[in-house]
PDB file of C-alpha atoms in Angstrom:
ATOM      1  CA  GLY L  20       1.326  16.629   6.149  1.00  0.00           C
ATOM      2  CA  ASP L  21      -0.964  13.730   6.475  1.00  0.00           C
ATOM      3  CA  SER L  22       0.163  10.655   8.280  1.00  0.00           C
ATOM      4  CA  VAL L  23      -0.644   7.262   9.984  1.00  0.00           C
ATOM      5  CA  THR L  24       0.878   6.039  13.066  1.00  0.00           C
ATOM      6  CA  GLN L  25       0.256   2.279  14.162  1.00  0.00           C
ATOM      7  CA  MET L  26       1.277   0.138  17.017  1.00  0.00           C
ATOM      8  CA  GLU L  27       4.949  -1.373  16.569  1.00  0.00           C
ATOM      9  CA  GLY L  28       5.293  -4.738  16.190  1.00  0.00           C
ATOM     10  CA  PRO L  29       5.631  -7.801  16.008  1.00  0.00           C
ATOM     11  CA  VAL L  30       2.776  -8.959  18.098  1.00  0.00           C
ATOM     12  CA  THR L  31       2.564 -12.578  19.009  1.00  0.00           C
ATOM     13  CA  LEU L  32      -0.781 -14.067  20.298  1.00  0.00           C
ATOM     14  CA  SER L  33      -2.076 -17.503  20.973  1.00  0.00           C
ATOM     15  CA  GLU L  34      -4.800 -18.985  18.670  1.00  0.00           C
ATOM     16  CA  GLU L  35      -8.329 -17.734  19.990  1.00  0.00           C
ATOM     17  CA  ALA L  36      -6.679 -14.635  21.751  1.00  0.00           C
ATOM     18  CA  PHE L  37      -8.300 -11.268  21.298  1.00  0.00           C
ATOM     19  CA  LEU L  38      -6.592  -8.679  18.809  1.00  0.00           C
ATOM     20  CA  THR L  39      -6.137  -5.158  18.934  1.00  0.00           C
ATOM     21  CA  ILE L  40      -3.889  -3.163  16.615  1.00  0.00           C
ATOM     22  CA  ASN L  41      -3.839   0.584  17.313  1.00  0.00           C
ATOM     23  CA  CYS L  42      -4.144   3.004  14.403  1.00  0.00           C
ATOM     24  CA  THR L  43      -4.086   6.797  14.592  1.00  0.00           C
ATOM     25  CA  TYR L  44      -3.983   9.393  11.825  1.00  0.00           C
ATOM     26  CA  THR L  45      -3.460  13.108  11.107  1.00  0.00           C
ATOM     27  CA  ALA L  46      -5.187  14.440   8.299  1.00  0.00           C
ATOM     28  CA  THR L  47      -7.049  17.661   7.056  1.00  0.00           C
ATOM     29  CA  GLY L  48     -10.772  17.309   6.214  1.00  0.00           C
ATOM     30  CA  TYR L  49     -12.433  13.913   6.003  1.00  0.00           C
ATOM     31  CA  PRO L  50     -10.187  10.960   4.948  1.00  0.00           C
ATOM     32  CA  SER L  51     -11.252   7.325   4.008  1.00  0.00           C
ATOM     33  CA  LEU L  52      -9.597   4.811   6.264  1.00  0.00           C
ATOM     34  CA  PHE L  53      -8.263   1.277   5.162  1.00  0.00           C
ATOM     35  CA  TRP L  54      -6.706  -1.725   6.765  1.00  0.00           C
ATOM     36  CA  TYR L  55      -4.660  -3.748   4.230  1.00  0.00           C
ATOM     37  CA  VAL L  56      -3.327  -7.009   4.925  1.00  0.00           C
ATOM     38  CA  GLN L  57       0.094  -8.845   3.554  1.00  0.00           C
ATOM     39  CA  TYR L  58       0.016 -12.467   3.955  1.00  0.00           C
ATOM     40  CA  PRO L  59       3.358 -14.194   3.806  1.00  0.00           C
ATOM     41  CA  GLY L  60       4.452 -14.328   0.143  1.00  0.00           C
ATOM     42  CA  GLU L  61       1.573 -12.400  -1.248  1.00  0.00           C
ATOM     43  CA  GLY L  62       0.738  -9.001  -2.487  1.00  0.00           C
ATOM     44  CA  LEU L  63      -1.133  -6.231  -0.081  1.00  0.00           C
ATOM     45  CA  GLN L  64      -4.831  -6.798  -0.058  1.00  0.00           C
ATOM     46  CA  LEU L  65      -7.761  -4.641   1.136  1.00  0.00           C
ATOM     47  CA  LEU L  66      -8.990  -6.127   4.476  1.00  0.00           C
ATOM     48  CA  LEU L  67     -11.791  -3.505   5.309  1.00  0.00           C
ATOM     49  CA  LYS L  68     -12.478   0.264   5.033  1.00  0.00           C
ATOM     50  CA  ALA L  69     -14.536   2.992   6.432  1.00  0.00           C
ATOM     51  CA  THR L  70     -15.310   6.279   4.291  1.00  0.00           C
ATOM     52  CA  LYS L  71     -16.669   8.633   6.906  1.00  0.00           C
ATOM     53  CA  ALA L  72     -16.905   9.163  10.571  1.00  0.00           C
ATOM     54  CA  ASP L  73     -18.636   6.419  12.859  1.00  0.00           C
ATOM     55  CA  ASP L  74     -18.649   4.100  10.090  1.00  0.00           C
ATOM     56  CA  LYS L  75     -17.536   0.266  10.950  1.00  0.00           C
ATOM     57  CA  GLY L  76     -15.740  -1.630   8.508  1.00  0.00           C
ATOM     58  CA  SER L  77     -15.647  -5.469   8.627  1.00  0.00           C
ATOM     59  CA  ASN L  78     -14.641  -8.501   6.973  1.00  0.00           C
ATOM     60  CA  LYS L  79     -13.377 -12.054   7.825  1.00  0.00           C
ATOM     61  CA  GLY L  80     -14.158 -11.338  11.576  1.00  0.00           C
ATOM     62  CA  PHE L  81     -12.046  -8.171  11.805  1.00  0.00           C
ATOM     63  CA  GLU L  82     -13.572  -4.737  12.527  1.00  0.00           C
ATOM     64  CA  ALA L  83     -12.508  -1.375  12.866  1.00  0.00           C
ATOM     65  CA  THR L  84     -14.482   1.869  13.526  1.00  0.00           C
ATOM     66  CA  TYR L  85     -13.771   5.470  12.045  1.00  0.00           C
ATOM     67  CA  ARG L  86     -13.479   7.609  15.203  1.00  0.00           C
ATOM     68  CA  LYS L  87     -13.080  11.131  14.255  1.00  0.00           C
ATOM     69  CA  GLU L  88     -12.841  12.472  18.028  1.00  0.00           C
ATOM     70  CA  THR L  89     -10.065  10.517  18.593  1.00  0.00           C
ATOM     71  CA  THR L  90      -8.654  10.261  15.002  1.00  0.00           C
ATOM     72  CA  SER L  91      -8.195   6.467  15.255  1.00  0.00           C
ATOM     73  CA  PHE L  92      -9.131   3.625  13.376  1.00  0.00           C
ATOM     74  CA  HIS L  93      -8.078   0.527  15.548  1.00  0.00           C
ATOM     75  CA  LEU L  94      -8.428  -3.078  14.131  1.00  0.00           C
ATOM     76  CA  GLU L  95      -9.892  -5.747  16.219  1.00  0.00           C
ATOM     77  CA  LYS L  96     -10.708  -9.390  16.135  1.00  0.00           C
ATOM     78  CA  GLY L  97     -12.448 -11.459  18.759  1.00  0.00           C
ATOM     79  CA  SER L  98     -10.595 -14.700  18.199  1.00  0.00           C
ATOM     80  CA  VAL L  99      -7.426 -15.058  16.069  1.00  0.00           C
ATOM     81  CA  GLN L 100      -6.313 -18.131  13.996  1.00  0.00           C
ATOM     82  CA  VAL L 101      -3.110 -19.149  12.844  1.00  0.00           C
ATOM     83  CA  SER L 102      -4.068 -18.293   9.321  1.00  0.00           C
ATOM     84  CA  ASP L 103      -4.346 -14.549  10.406  1.00  0.00           C
ATOM     85  CA  SER L 104      -0.538 -14.448  10.618  1.00  0.00           C
ATOM     86  CA  ALA L 105       0.460 -11.505   8.516  1.00  0.00           C
ATOM     87  CA  VAL L 106       1.472  -7.823   8.285  1.00  0.00           C
ATOM     88  CA  TYR L 107      -1.420  -5.471   8.693  1.00  0.00           C
ATOM     89  CA  PHE L 108      -1.289  -1.953   7.382  1.00  0.00           C
ATOM     90  CA  CYS L 109      -3.444   1.043   8.446  1.00  0.00           C
ATOM     91  CA  ALA L 110      -3.768   3.529   5.676  1.00  0.00           C
ATOM     92  CA  LEU L 111      -5.603   6.760   4.700  1.00  0.00           C
ATOM     93  CA  SER L 112      -6.764   8.482   1.652  1.00  0.00           C
ATOM     94  CA  PRO L 113      -6.838  12.187   1.822  1.00  0.00           C
ATOM     95  CA  ASN L 114      -9.707  14.356   1.540  1.00  0.00           C
ATOM     96  CA  GLY L 115     -10.365  15.522  -1.964  1.00  0.00           C
ATOM     97  CA  GLY L 116     -11.793  12.521  -3.388  1.00  0.00           C
ATOM     98  CA  SER L 117     -10.404  12.796  -6.913  1.00  0.00           C
ATOM     99  CA  GLN L 118      -7.027  11.392  -5.939  1.00  0.00           C
ATOM    100  CA  GLY L 119      -7.118   8.010  -4.249  1.00  0.00           C
ATOM    101  CA  ASN L 120      -3.614   7.604  -3.166  1.00  0.00           C
ATOM    102  CA  LEU L 121      -2.898   5.888   0.076  1.00  0.00           C
ATOM    103  CA  ILE L 122      -0.745   7.110   2.923  1.00  0.00           C
ATOM    104  CA  PHE L 123       0.210   3.975   4.699  1.00  0.00           C
ATOM    105  CA  GLY L 124       1.527   3.339   8.372  1.00  0.00           C
ATOM    106  CA  LYS L 125       4.527   1.244   8.910  1.00  0.00           C
ATOM    107  CA  GLY L 126       2.771  -2.160   9.366  1.00  0.00           C
ATOM    108  CA  THR L 127       2.430  -4.466  12.331  1.00  0.00           C
ATOM    109  CA  LYS L 128       3.361  -7.917  12.096  1.00  0.00           C
ATOM    110  CA  LEU L 129       1.069 -10.519  13.649  1.00  0.00           C
ATOM    111  CA  SER L 130       2.071 -14.121  14.483  1.00  0.00           C
ATOM    112  CA  VAL L 131      -0.450 -16.534  15.748  1.00  0.00           C
ATOM    113  CA  LYS L 132       0.723 -19.495  17.533  1.00  0.00           C
ATOM    114  CA  PRO L 133      -1.209 -22.686  17.740  1.00  0.00           C
TER     115      PRO L 133
ATOM    116  CA  GLU Q  12     -10.298 -12.103 -13.216  1.00  0.00           C
ATOM    117  CA  ALA Q  13      -6.337 -11.623 -13.669  1.00  0.00           C
ATOM    118  CA  GLY Q  14      -4.774  -9.424 -11.122  1.00  0.00           C
ATOM    119  CA  VAL Q  15      -2.088  -6.867 -11.424  1.00  0.00           C
ATOM    120  CA  ALA Q  16       1.138  -8.214 -13.079  1.00  0.00           C
ATOM    121  CA  GLN Q  17       4.411  -7.287 -12.392  1.00  0.00           C
ATOM    122  CA  SER Q  18       7.974  -8.096 -13.739  1.00  0.00           C
ATOM    123  CA  PRO Q  19      10.658  -8.786 -12.857  1.00  0.00           C
ATOM    124  CA  ARG Q  20       9.908 -10.298  -9.369  1.00  0.00           C
ATOM    125  CA  TYR Q  21      13.555  -9.739  -8.186  1.00  0.00           C
ATOM    126  CA  LYS Q  22      16.372  -7.627  -9.380  1.00  0.00           C
ATOM    127  CA  ILE Q  23      19.884  -7.167  -8.230  1.00  0.00           C
ATOM    128  CA  ILE Q  24      22.089  -4.324  -9.808  1.00  0.00           C
ATOM    129  CA  GLU Q  25      25.220  -2.374  -9.194  1.00  0.00           C
ATOM    130  CA  LYS Q  26      24.839   1.406  -7.956  1.00  0.00           C
ATOM    131  CA  ARG Q  27      24.868   3.677 -10.909  1.00  0.00           C
ATOM    132  CA  GLN Q  28      23.383   1.231 -13.087  1.00  0.00           C
ATOM    133  CA  SER Q  29      19.831   1.712 -14.533  1.00  0.00           C
ATOM    134  CA  VAL Q  30      16.765  -0.537 -14.193  1.00  0.00           C
ATOM    135  CA  ALA Q  31      13.146  -0.889 -15.274  1.00  0.00           C
ATOM    136  CA  PHE Q  32      10.093  -2.459 -14.011  1.00  0.00           C
ATOM    137  CA  TRP Q  33       6.818  -3.230 -15.580  1.00  0.00           C
ATOM    138  CA  CYS Q  34       3.163  -3.340 -14.674  1.00  0.00           C
ATOM    139  CA  ASN Q  35       0.024  -4.624 -16.301  1.00  0.00           C
ATOM    140  CA  PRO Q  36      -2.908  -3.419 -14.411  1.00  0.00           C
ATOM    141  CA  ILE Q  37      -6.404  -5.171 -14.146  1.00  0.00           C
ATOM    142  CA  SER Q  38      -8.090  -4.614 -17.410  1.00  0.00           C
ATOM    143  CA  GLY Q  39     -10.603  -1.843 -17.734  1.00  0.00           C
ATOM    144  CA  HIS Q  40      -8.735   0.049 -14.389  1.00  0.00           C
ATOM    145  CA  ALA Q  41      -8.187   3.945 -15.390  1.00  0.00           C
ATOM    146  CA  THR Q  42      -5.762   4.548 -12.566  1.00  0.00           C
ATOM    147  CA  LEU Q  43      -2.440   3.071 -11.905  1.00  0.00           C
ATOM    148  CA  TYR Q  44      -0.148   3.708  -9.013  1.00  0.00           C
ATOM    149  CA  TRP Q  45       3.547   3.110  -8.179  1.00  0.00           C
ATOM    150  CA  TYR Q  46       4.571   2.731  -4.522  1.00  0.00           C
ATOM    151  CA  GLN Q  47       8.054   2.295  -3.001  1.00  0.00           C
ATOM    152  CA  GLN Q  48       8.205   0.088   0.096  1.00  0.00           C
ATOM    153  CA  ILE Q  49      11.451   0.268   2.041  1.00  0.00           C
ATOM    154  CA  LEU Q  50      12.003  -2.678   4.358  1.00  0.00           C
ATOM    155  CA  GLY Q  51      10.431  -1.969   7.855  1.00  0.00           C
ATOM    156  CA  GLN Q  52       8.050   0.706   6.361  1.00  0.00           C
ATOM    157  CA  GLY Q  53       4.709   1.130   4.698  1.00  0.00           C
ATOM    158  CA  PRO Q  54       4.530   1.775   0.998  1.00  0.00           C
ATOM    159  CA  LYS Q  55       4.987   5.532  -0.193  1.00  0.00           C
ATOM    160  CA  LEU Q  56       3.428   6.605  -3.403  1.00  0.00           C
ATOM    161  CA  LEU Q  57       5.709   7.512  -6.177  1.00  0.00           C
ATOM    162  CA  ILE Q  58       3.344   8.411  -8.850  1.00  0.00           C
ATOM    163  CA  GLN Q  59      -0.368   8.073  -9.850  1.00  0.00           C
ATOM    164  CA  PHE Q  60      -1.595   7.912 -13.525  1.00  0.00           C
ATOM    165  CA  GLN Q  61      -5.206   8.515 -14.575  1.00  0.00           C
ATOM    166  CA  ASN Q  62      -5.348   6.694 -17.927  1.00  0.00           C
ATOM    167  CA  ASN Q  63      -2.157   7.892 -19.578  1.00  0.00           C
ATOM    168  CA  GLY Q  64      -1.753  11.249 -17.854  1.00  0.00           C
ATOM    169  CA  VAL Q  65       0.084  12.009 -14.540  1.00  0.00           C
ATOM    170  CA  VAL Q  66      -2.096  12.982 -11.691  1.00  0.00           C
ATOM    171  CA  ASP Q  67       0.620  13.198  -8.912  1.00  0.00           C
ATOM    172  CA  ASP Q  68       4.249  12.694  -9.063  1.00  0.00           C
ATOM    173  CA  SER Q  69       5.290  15.131  -6.240  1.00  0.00           C
ATOM    174  CA  GLN Q  70       7.167  12.219  -4.350  1.00  0.00           C
ATOM    175  CA  LEU Q  71       9.036  10.799  -7.317  1.00  0.00           C
ATOM    176  CA  PRO Q  72      12.666  11.893  -7.475  1.00  0.00           C
ATOM    177  CA  LYS Q  73      12.479  13.026 -10.845  1.00  0.00           C
ATOM    178  CA  ASP Q  74      16.292  13.336 -11.256  1.00  0.00           C
ATOM    179  CA  ARG Q  75      16.740   9.499 -11.394  1.00  0.00           C
ATOM    180  CA  PHE Q  76      13.020   8.135 -11.551  1.00  0.00           C
ATOM    181  CA  SER Q  77      10.895   8.208 -14.394  1.00  0.00           C
ATOM    182  CA  ALA Q  78       7.532   6.607 -15.220  1.00  0.00           C
ATOM    183  CA  GLU Q  79       5.376   6.376 -18.254  1.00  0.00           C
ATOM    184  CA  ARG Q  80       1.958   4.790 -19.152  1.00  0.00           C
ATOM    185  CA  LEU Q  81       1.673   4.709 -22.898  1.00  0.00           C
ATOM    186  CA  LYS Q  82      -1.648   4.065 -24.388  1.00  0.00           C
ATOM    187  CA  GLY Q  83      -3.254   4.148 -20.787  1.00  0.00           C
ATOM    188  CA  VAL Q  84      -2.589   0.389 -19.939  1.00  0.00           C
ATOM    189  CA  ASP Q  85       0.911  -0.957 -19.173  1.00  0.00           C
ATOM    190  CA  SER Q  86       3.308   1.041 -17.256  1.00  0.00           C
ATOM    191  CA  THR Q  87       7.096   1.179 -16.783  1.00  0.00           C
ATOM    192  CA  LEU Q  88       9.170   2.706 -13.964  1.00  0.00           C
ATOM    193  CA  LYS Q  89      12.796   3.379 -14.759  1.00  0.00           C
ATOM    194  CA  ILE Q  90      15.629   4.231 -12.205  1.00  0.00           C
ATOM    195  CA  GLN Q  91      18.793   5.671 -13.833  1.00  0.00           C
ATOM    196  CA  PRO Q  92      21.490   5.651 -12.248  1.00  0.00           C
ATOM    197  CA  ALA Q  93      20.320   3.594  -9.183  1.00  0.00           C
ATOM    198  CA  LYS Q  94      21.644   4.557  -5.631  1.00  0.00           C
ATOM    199  CA  LEU Q  95      22.040   2.181  -2.571  1.00  0.00           C
ATOM    200  CA  GLU Q  96      19.014   3.773  -0.863  1.00  0.00           C
ATOM    201  CA  ASP Q  97      16.562   2.674  -3.836  1.00  0.00           C
ATOM    202  CA  SER Q  98      16.942  -0.932  -2.455  1.00  0.00           C
ATOM    203  CA  ALA Q  99      13.152  -1.452  -1.973  1.00  0.00           C
ATOM    204  CA  VAL Q 100      10.013  -3.343  -3.014  1.00  0.00           C
ATOM    205  CA  TYR Q 101       8.464  -1.488  -5.956  1.00  0.00           C
ATOM    206  CA  LEU Q 102       4.636  -1.976  -5.885  1.00  0.00           C
ATOM    207  CA  CYS Q 103       2.037  -1.392  -8.765  1.00  0.00           C
ATOM    208  CA  ALA Q 104      -1.549  -0.973  -7.906  1.00  0.00           C
ATOM    209  CA  SER Q 105      -4.530  -0.243 -10.014  1.00  0.00           C
ATOM    210  CA  SER Q 106      -8.267   0.787  -9.296  1.00  0.00           C
ATOM    211  CA  ILE Q 107     -11.360   1.450 -11.494  1.00  0.00           C
ATOM    212  CA  SER Q 108     -10.901   5.184 -10.980  1.00  0.00           C
ATOM    213  CA  GLY Q 109      -8.898   7.458  -8.741  1.00  0.00           C
ATOM    214  CA  ARG Q 110     -11.693   7.973  -6.249  1.00  0.00           C
ATOM    215  CA  THR Q 111     -10.847   7.461  -2.656  1.00  0.00           C
ATOM    216  CA  TYR Q 112     -13.606   4.851  -2.222  1.00  0.00           C
ATOM    217  CA  ASN Q 113     -12.190   2.690  -4.815  1.00  0.00           C
ATOM    218  CA  GLU Q 114     -10.281  -0.295  -3.901  1.00  0.00           C
ATOM    219  CA  GLN Q 115      -6.723  -0.464  -5.097  1.00  0.00           C
ATOM    220  CA  PHE Q 116      -5.500  -3.819  -6.109  1.00  0.00           C
ATOM    221  CA  PHE Q 117      -1.654  -4.612  -5.885  1.00  0.00           C
ATOM    222  CA  GLY Q 118       0.601  -6.428  -7.544  1.00  0.00           C
ATOM    223  CA  PRO Q 119       3.039  -8.973  -6.099  1.00  0.00           C
ATOM    224  CA  GLY Q 120       5.851  -6.242  -6.223  1.00  0.00           C
ATOM    225  CA  THR Q 121       9.575  -6.210  -7.881  1.00  0.00           C
ATOM    226  CA  ARG Q 122      12.267  -6.518  -5.153  1.00  0.00           C
ATOM    227  CA  LEU Q 123      15.189  -4.286  -6.087  1.00  0.00           C
ATOM    228  CA  THR Q 124      18.615  -4.681  -4.485  1.00  0.00           C
ATOM    229  CA  VAL Q 125      21.322  -2.024  -5.220  1.00  0.00           C
ATOM    230  CA  LEU Q 126      24.756  -3.140  -4.498  1.00  0.00           C
TER     231      LEU Q 126
END
C-alpha cells in the first residue's frame, strides 16, 4: 500500500543553520504531497503542498519539490529560527482525487537552539 | 473564522470502559476525518465522512469503534470497550470537499489514556 518514510529525529540545529528533512514515498499513480507542522501545544497545520511532479511548494521560507523520479519531497529551509522548533510531518494523498485522506510519515522533531 | 473544535481535550479511562469524543468542523466544510495518532507515529485515518455519509472506514476497528455524523455537521467517535492499545491522540479534521488538493484543517485533538 501507499506509504511515507521520513528521516528519524530528533534534529537539533543552531539558529541560521540550513535544514533538510528527507521524505520519500511509495504510491501508485500520482499522489499529492504535503508537509504539515505541529508547533508545541498546537494542532497540525499545513505548511506547504505540491500536487504534481516538479511542482515546488513554499511557505514561511520552507520549500519542497515534488520529484517523481526519486519519489521524494524533501523539506528545506536556508536559515532556521528558534520559532521553527516543531514536529514536521510529510504526508501524501493517494491518487484518485475523490478521497482526500492523508497518509503520514512518523514525523521529525526539530529543535533550534539560539 | 473559528477552527475545528474538539472535546474533551483529555480523557483517562480504565480498560473495558467506553468513551466518546466530539468534533465540530469548520462551518461549511463537507468532509470530516477522524485520525488516530499513537505516540511517536504519524496520524492514521480511521474514518472519512462526506456530509453525513461514510466515504472510507476501512481502517476503523468496527468491533469496538463507531462514528457518526448526523445532519452532516458535528461528529462523534466512540470506543466501546476500550483497550490499552487505544491510548492515543484522536484528531478531527475537516476540509471544504474531499478532493486531494483541499487543505485539511485539524483540531487540537483529544488525548486518551487507557489504564
